[in-house]
């Protein structure tokens, strides 16, 4: 290894010299390039200063650390790079890539034995962060380079043995460690052969056989473990060994092969999946837990955490297994320490860490320092601080010997309680606008300790007075908690006093408190005490009943006012409807008078088609039909000289009607079709406009816009593709702007057959890595917001919320790479001013979307199911009122019979009425 590293150093030096020569040459030939290089260097220095300033403000900015190390390394600032790496490694565990880069830099600069010891220390730190086979392999190979030093051989073997213990069971990467170790021992065997002439035969034979046995032992140990490519290892052993392989080794090998077949499905699932592969690792962990091999369970947990180091639940499960099963101090504390370094915002990990430290007898100073780190970790909820304080106070309470009247530990506990209350009042309440402890649980716990363990009821009463003054006096359960404490450790006088105060103050359940007071006086009180209690309880309950009656009257008055408002709105609608009906009647009379001078079209005109129902699929005509052409809505010919009244009305109004042939919907093509909505209603040629957009996703078979009966575009259409993959790709066009309006693209699904289908594609659950930003200026763009947010971490996505018209609502969702970055962004951005707008930033936790209730099918006795009336998204609108005259709203024969008894299915239907029939009916009604 030594010569190789020397060659590497020489290579670096030569390349540096070549770069200097090239730089000088370019400076002579091209001044512009030299100036550009100088500007680039100056730019890097400014960026380094900016990053250093940012880290002085927020030392937990992971990306700032990485960028600073990269730039310092680029500038050749070796001392500063080392310091930057040291600071980052103290706060965060480093990834395998960052450690290998650091180690390679240090190895290239190592000159003597002291430098080698420094590199060894770095290797020891590197292997503790995550399980990294490549780092262990580098460690073993680097230690081989120091074999000439004192104790070098033992150092190499120690490193390789520890590597095997850590990653030797790794089915895909453990093989490299085994082979490197065997090659090292085999090289010693080969080096021992020429020494036969320098040693006595017995000494040489003993030395040689001993070294040969080490290689045999490595082969046997490796073949007993299920690893990939075991067959090649077994063949290599057969070729290398001069003696036949023992039967016991063959049996262990065959057993390992059988185990390998059991593990292969899980390993192949990991190979086929994409990072972070949490689900695959969870299944693998469950499998290993059933088998119960502690070494393999620990290994699979460590492998999973390499890719899922920011998943608190995985750390909790791993630490819980170590706490309850292995109980090895070094392993347990190391796992807990790494857990809080990876997920410092998770209070459960800190609480478990404090318990583990206490469980394994760690000294008090270390536990106190750990607690202080937890307070500065930046929790995202006020209740998290209450939880961590409770965990620490419980630890301090367990240290106290309450048999002594006074002790150092007791004073420390009391001061910690006082500090906790002050911390929650100042630090937490100032940050979250709440203390996180509305029920004063910490203060209650303090009062119980003073009363039960310290026999100090005076202090306990003072604490309960403080609890009641913080808004808890109106709750019966709080008074009863205090009363129970007085009953157990106080006296009857204070119990009576507490219940009298409770009767006067309680507003939620006063009857309960009154009952407790009367029960106590019945058991222990005098006649005078009983009379006072009865008088107070009756007075209080009478006042409570009066307040409840007044509240009920007020509520009834509000309900009556609301009913009156509803009645007023109904009357206003009825009057408006009557006025419209009157105006419509006048218009019909005038229209009838005008038509008396013309030919009675009602008898000569061909029957008009009934009003068209809403059609799901229709396509626009290739061109408008010319007057007098054969194409009309019914498909039959009509004379050019005569036009139906509806067409006359449209011509007079200046509107042009489209001929829209009905196209039956083919549900078998839903898989290759997407539904496009929220399009501008004024889109001239929807098919021609949309086709180029969707052709980028695949071959478009047809674009079917939906038109109204008058031929107006209704704002939605269907796009059919030739392949299903193209339809899936088209869903990515959702929310793309079309003429200033966001276009909605969703799968084509028949909701009558799939009522549970949801189009809303965004999560409605708590997402700790995503922020909800409100109060933004309407003019704020996605790029501007990203520029603000990326200063606090890696921004994966930003979504500005708009209405259906594409106008911004001043809201946005910002997705960060992990929960830590999101929590830091909340701290820095909440309350920030953007263009005179004060924004609010919080962890994304949308309210639950209301699921519409499924209306039950209406069924008349003895009849078939009645058709369900379909309303729009806002319920029954005015445009959905029945336009059929009341005289025609008569029940069918089948319905009439169904009301009186069983009905036979009707075989004939009433003939449909044309517009002419309606006109005649109205004329007869008017004449009568």
mmCIF file of N, CA and C in Angstrom, residues 313-383:
data_model
loop_
_atom_site.group_PDB
_atom_site.id
_atom_site.type_symbol
_atom_site.label_atom_id
_atom_site.label_comp_id
_atom_site.label_asym_id
_atom_site.label_seq_id
_atom_site.Cartn_x
_atom_site.Cartn_y
_atom_site.Cartn_z
ATOM 1 N N UNK A 313 -39.231 6.379 12.861
ATOM 2 C CA UNK A 313 -39.852 5.126 13.293
ATOM 3 C C UNK A 313 -38.897 3.943 13.165
ATOM 4 N N UNK A 314 -38.034 3.966 12.143
ATOM 5 C CA UNK A 314 -37.072 2.879 11.969
ATOM 6 C C UNK A 314 -36.026 2.905 13.083
ATOM 7 N N UNK A 315 -35.576 4.099 13.454
ATOM 8 C CA UNK A 315 -34.625 4.224 14.566
ATOM 9 C C UNK A 315 -35.267 3.762 15.870
ATOM 10 N N UNK A 316 -36.537 4.115 16.075
ATOM 11 C CA UNK A 316 -37.226 3.716 17.302
ATOM 12 C C UNK A 316 -37.330 2.192 17.385
ATOM 13 N N UNK A 317 -37.662 1.565 16.266
ATOM 14 C CA UNK A 317 -37.784 0.101 16.272
ATOM 15 C C UNK A 317 -36.435 -0.563 16.524
ATOM 16 N N UNK A 318 -35.388 -0.021 15.923
ATOM 17 C CA UNK A 318 -34.049 -0.599 16.107
ATOM 18 C C UNK A 318 -33.584 -0.433 17.560
ATOM 19 N N UNK A 319 -33.718 0.765 18.100
ATOM 20 C CA UNK A 319 -33.272 1.001 19.474
ATOM 21 C C UNK A 319 -34.113 0.194 20.467
ATOM 22 N N UNK A 320 -35.385 0.026 20.179
ATOM 23 C CA UNK A 320 -36.225 -0.782 21.061
ATOM 24 C C UNK A 320 -35.771 -2.237 21.071
ATOM 25 N N UNK A 321 -35.382 -2.767 19.899
ATOM 26 C CA UNK A 321 -34.859 -4.136 19.843
ATOM 27 C C UNK A 321 -33.570 -4.259 20.650
ATOM 28 N N UNK A 322 -32.672 -3.285 20.502
ATOM 29 C CA UNK A 322 -31.411 -3.341 21.239
ATOM 30 C C UNK A 322 -31.642 -3.215 22.742
ATOM 31 N N UNK A 323 -32.587 -2.341 23.139
ATOM 32 C CA UNK A 323 -32.860 -2.157 24.567
ATOM 33 C C UNK A 323 -33.428 -3.418 25.206
ATOM 34 N N UNK A 324 -34.305 -4.108 24.489
ATOM 35 C CA UNK A 324 -35.032 -5.218 25.093
ATOM 36 C C UNK A 324 -34.392 -6.578 24.861
ATOM 37 N N UNK A 325 -33.612 -6.719 23.775
ATOM 38 C CA UNK A 325 -33.078 -8.036 23.424
ATOM 39 C C UNK A 325 -31.575 -8.128 23.674
ATOM 40 N N UNK A 326 -30.781 -7.324 23.000
ATOM 41 C CA UNK A 326 -29.326 -7.456 23.131
ATOM 42 C C UNK A 326 -28.816 -6.892 24.455
ATOM 43 N N UNK A 327 -29.224 -5.672 24.798
ATOM 44 C CA UNK A 327 -28.846 -5.040 26.074
ATOM 45 C C UNK A 327 -27.331 -4.899 26.227
ATOM 46 N N UNK A 328 -26.622 -4.752 25.098
ATOM 47 C CA UNK A 328 -25.170 -4.534 25.132
ATOM 48 C C UNK A 328 -24.934 -3.028 25.170
ATOM 49 N N UNK A 329 -24.250 -2.548 26.191
ATOM 50 C CA UNK A 329 -24.139 -1.118 26.432
ATOM 51 C C UNK A 329 -23.608 -0.355 25.231
ATOM 52 N N UNK A 330 -22.475 -0.781 24.680
ATOM 53 C CA UNK A 330 -21.866 -0.039 23.576
ATOM 54 C C UNK A 330 -22.785 0.015 22.364
ATOM 55 N N UNK A 331 -23.393 -1.128 22.023
ATOM 56 C CA UNK A 331 -24.297 -1.152 20.869
ATOM 57 C C UNK A 331 -25.526 -0.279 21.097
ATOM 58 N N UNK A 332 -26.097 -0.379 22.292
ATOM 59 C CA UNK A 332 -27.323 0.367 22.591
ATOM 60 C C UNK A 332 -27.068 1.869 22.555
ATOM 61 N N UNK A 333 -26.052 2.320 23.260
ATOM 62 C CA UNK A 333 -25.795 3.759 23.335
ATOM 63 C C UNK A 333 -25.340 4.325 21.994
ATOM 64 N N UNK A 334 -24.599 3.532 21.233
ATOM 65 C CA UNK A 334 -24.181 3.986 19.908
ATOM 66 C C UNK A 334 -25.394 4.184 18.989
ATOM 67 N N UNK A 335 -26.324 3.248 19.030
ATOM 68 C CA UNK A 335 -27.528 3.363 18.197
ATOM 69 C C UNK A 335 -28.356 4.571 18.611
ATOM 70 N N UNK A 336 -28.540 4.780 19.910
ATOM 71 C CA UNK A 336 -29.310 5.938 20.377
ATOM 72 C C UNK A 336 -28.632 7.249 19.984
ATOM 73 N N UNK A 337 -27.321 7.297 20.121
ATOM 74 C CA UNK A 337 -26.590 8.518 19.768
ATOM 75 C C UNK A 337 -26.734 8.833 18.287
ATOM 76 N N UNK A 338 -26.598 7.820 17.446
ATOM 77 C CA UNK A 338 -26.741 8.043 16.006
ATOM 78 C C UNK A 338 -28.175 8.413 15.636
ATOM 79 N N UNK A 339 -29.138 7.875 16.374
ATOM 80 C CA UNK A 339 -30.539 8.173 16.077
ATOM 81 C C UNK A 339 -30.838 9.654 16.277
ATOM 82 N N UNK A 340 -30.397 10.229 17.391
ATOM 83 C CA UNK A 340 -30.698 11.640 17.638
ATOM 84 C C UNK A 340 -29.855 12.554 16.759
ATOM 85 N N UNK A 341 -28.725 12.088 16.261
ATOM 86 C CA UNK A 341 -27.948 12.899 15.321
ATOM 87 C C UNK A 341 -28.591 12.915 13.950
ATOM 88 N N UNK A 342 -29.244 11.831 13.571
ATOM 89 C CA UNK A 342 -29.916 11.778 12.271
ATOM 90 C C UNK A 342 -31.281 12.456 12.302
ATOM 91 N N UNK A 343 -32.031 12.267 13.392
ATOM 92 C CA UNK A 343 -33.388 12.830 13.499
ATOM 93 C C UNK A 343 -33.501 13.652 14.780
ATOM 94 N N UNK A 344 -32.802 14.764 14.877
ATOM 95 C CA UNK A 344 -32.805 15.528 16.140
ATOM 96 C C UNK A 344 -34.149 16.156 16.465
ATOM 97 N N UNK A 345 -35.051 16.273 15.491
ATOM 98 C CA UNK A 345 -36.350 16.905 15.727
ATOM 99 C C UNK A 345 -37.367 15.948 16.362
ATOM 100 N N UNK A 346 -37.026 14.687 16.560
ATOM 101 C CA UNK A 346 -37.960 13.687 17.082
ATOM 102 C C UNK A 346 -37.740 13.527 18.575
ATOM 103 N N UNK A 347 -38.711 13.975 19.368
ATOM 104 C CA UNK A 347 -38.554 13.972 20.820
ATOM 105 C C UNK A 347 -38.539 12.558 21.381
ATOM 106 N N UNK A 348 -39.231 11.620 20.741
ATOM 107 C CA UNK A 348 -39.265 10.250 21.250
ATOM 108 C C UNK A 348 -37.867 9.629 21.265
ATOM 109 N N UNK A 349 -37.038 9.973 20.287
ATOM 110 C CA UNK A 349 -35.679 9.437 20.246
ATOM 111 C C UNK A 349 -34.843 9.999 21.394
ATOM 112 N N UNK A 350 -35.021 11.281 21.698
ATOM 113 C CA UNK A 350 -34.265 11.872 22.807
ATOM 114 C C UNK A 350 -34.713 11.271 24.133
ATOM 115 N N UNK A 351 -36.019 11.080 24.315
ATOM 116 C CA UNK A 351 -36.509 10.499 25.566
ATOM 117 C C UNK A 351 -35.954 9.097 25.764
ATOM 118 N N UNK A 352 -35.945 8.302 24.698
ATOM 119 C CA UNK A 352 -35.397 6.949 24.783
ATOM 120 C C UNK A 352 -33.889 6.974 25.052
ATOM 121 N N UNK A 353 -33.215 7.960 24.487
ATOM 122 C CA UNK A 353 -31.774 8.080 24.704
ATOM 123 C C UNK A 353 -31.473 8.358 26.185
ATOM 124 N N UNK A 354 -32.239 9.283 26.796
ATOM 125 C CA UNK A 354 -32.037 9.572 28.214
ATOM 126 C C UNK A 354 -32.285 8.333 29.074
ATOM 127 N N UNK A 355 -33.324 7.575 28.753
ATOM 128 C CA UNK A 355 -33.604 6.353 29.511
ATOM 129 C C UNK A 355 -32.483 5.334 29.352
ATOM 130 N N UNK A 356 -31.954 5.205 28.118
ATOM 131 C CA UNK A 356 -30.870 4.246 27.883
ATOM 132 C C UNK A 356 -29.612 4.649 28.658
ATOM 133 N N UNK A 357 -29.304 5.945 28.674
ATOM 134 C CA UNK A 357 -28.138 6.408 29.432
ATOM 135 C C UNK A 357 -28.298 6.091 30.915
ATOM 136 N N UNK A 358 -29.479 6.324 31.453
ATOM 137 C CA UNK A 358 -29.714 6.018 32.864
ATOM 138 C C UNK A 358 -29.683 4.516 33.112
ATOM 139 N N UNK A 359 -30.248 3.752 32.188
ATOM 140 C CA UNK A 359 -30.322 2.297 32.363
ATOM 141 C C UNK A 359 -28.929 1.667 32.413
ATOM 142 N N UNK A 360 -27.985 2.230 31.675
ATOM 143 C CA UNK A 360 -26.639 1.645 31.620
ATOM 144 C C UNK A 360 -25.657 2.370 32.540
ATOM 145 N N UNK A 361 -26.172 3.166 33.463
ATOM 146 C CA UNK A 361 -25.328 3.738 34.500
ATOM 147 C C UNK A 361 -24.358 4.796 34.047
ATOM 148 N N UNK A 362 -24.698 5.552 33.029
ATOM 149 C CA UNK A 362 -23.821 6.635 32.577
ATOM 150 C C UNK A 362 -23.849 7.748 33.619
ATOM 151 N N UNK A 363 -22.747 8.425 33.782
ATOM 152 C CA UNK A 363 -22.644 9.434 34.828
ATOM 153 C C UNK A 363 -23.597 10.612 34.562
ATOM 154 N N UNK A 364 -23.938 11.295 35.637
ATOM 155 C CA UNK A 364 -24.954 12.347 35.604
ATOM 156 C C UNK A 364 -24.572 13.488 34.658
ATOM 157 N N UNK A 365 -23.312 13.839 34.640
ATOM 158 C CA UNK A 365 -22.878 14.956 33.796
ATOM 159 C C UNK A 365 -23.186 14.689 32.324
ATOM 160 N N UNK A 366 -22.955 13.458 31.865
ATOM 161 C CA UNK A 366 -23.209 13.113 30.458
ATOM 162 C C UNK A 366 -24.708 13.204 30.147
ATOM 163 N N UNK A 367 -25.534 12.724 31.081
ATOM 164 C CA UNK A 367 -26.973 12.764 30.849
ATOM 165 C C UNK A 367 -27.467 14.208 30.802
ATOM 166 N N UNK A 368 -26.921 15.074 31.660
ATOM 167 C CA UNK A 368 -27.326 16.482 31.665
ATOM 168 C C UNK A 368 -26.922 17.163 30.366
ATOM 169 N N UNK A 369 -25.742 16.868 29.881
ATOM 170 C CA UNK A 369 -25.296 17.446 28.603
ATOM 171 C C UNK A 369 -26.196 16.968 27.465
ATOM 172 N N UNK A 370 -26.565 15.698 27.481
ATOM 173 C CA UNK A 370 -27.451 15.168 26.449
ATOM 174 C C UNK A 370 -28.812 15.866 26.469
ATOM 175 N N UNK A 371 -29.322 16.116 27.680
ATOM 176 C CA UNK A 371 -30.597 16.821 27.793
ATOM 177 C C UNK A 371 -30.492 18.239 27.233
ATOM 178 N N UNK A 372 -29.404 18.934 27.507
ATOM 179 C CA UNK A 372 -29.231 20.284 26.976
ATOM 180 C C UNK A 372 -29.183 20.267 25.449
ATOM 181 N N UNK A 373 -28.564 19.251 24.879
ATOM 182 C CA UNK A 373 -28.561 19.127 23.415
ATOM 183 C C UNK A 373 -29.976 18.916 22.884
ATOM 184 N N UNK A 374 -30.763 18.145 23.617
ATOM 185 C CA UNK A 374 -32.142 17.913 23.191
ATOM 186 C C UNK A 374 -32.936 19.214 23.172
ATOM 187 N N UNK A 375 -32.723 20.088 24.152
ATOM 188 C CA UNK A 375 -33.451 21.355 24.189
ATOM 189 C C UNK A 375 -33.115 22.239 23.001
ATOM 190 N N UNK A 376 -31.913 22.118 22.479
ATOM 191 C CA UNK A 376 -31.498 22.938 21.338
ATOM 192 C C UNK A 376 -31.688 22.235 20.003
ATOM 193 N N UNK A 377 -32.403 21.103 20.000
ATOM 194 C CA UNK A 377 -32.550 20.327 18.760
ATOM 195 C C UNK A 377 -33.569 20.927 17.808
ATOM 196 N N UNK A 378 -34.486 21.786 18.296
ATOM 197 C CA UNK A 378 -35.463 22.405 17.408
ATOM 198 C C UNK A 378 -36.672 21.536 17.150
ATOM 199 N N UNK A 379 -37.421 21.206 18.194
ATOM 200 C CA UNK A 379 -38.637 20.417 18.017
ATOM 201 C C UNK A 379 -39.695 21.245 17.294
ATOM 202 N N UNK A 380 -40.634 20.560 16.666
ATOM 203 C CA UNK A 380 -41.614 21.252 15.815
ATOM 204 C C UNK A 380 -42.945 21.460 16.512
ATOM 205 N N UNK A 381 -43.106 20.988 17.747
ATOM 206 C CA UNK A 381 -44.347 21.181 18.483
ATOM 207 C C UNK A 381 -44.022 21.578 19.916
ATOM 208 N N UNK A 382 -44.901 22.382 20.512
ATOM 209 C CA UNK A 382 -44.688 22.810 21.890
ATOM 210 C C UNK A 382 -44.769 21.630 22.857
ATOM 211 N N UNK A 383 -45.640 20.681 22.570
ATOM 212 C CA UNK A 383 -45.780 19.524 23.460
ATOM 213 C C UNK A 383 -44.519 18.667 23.504
#
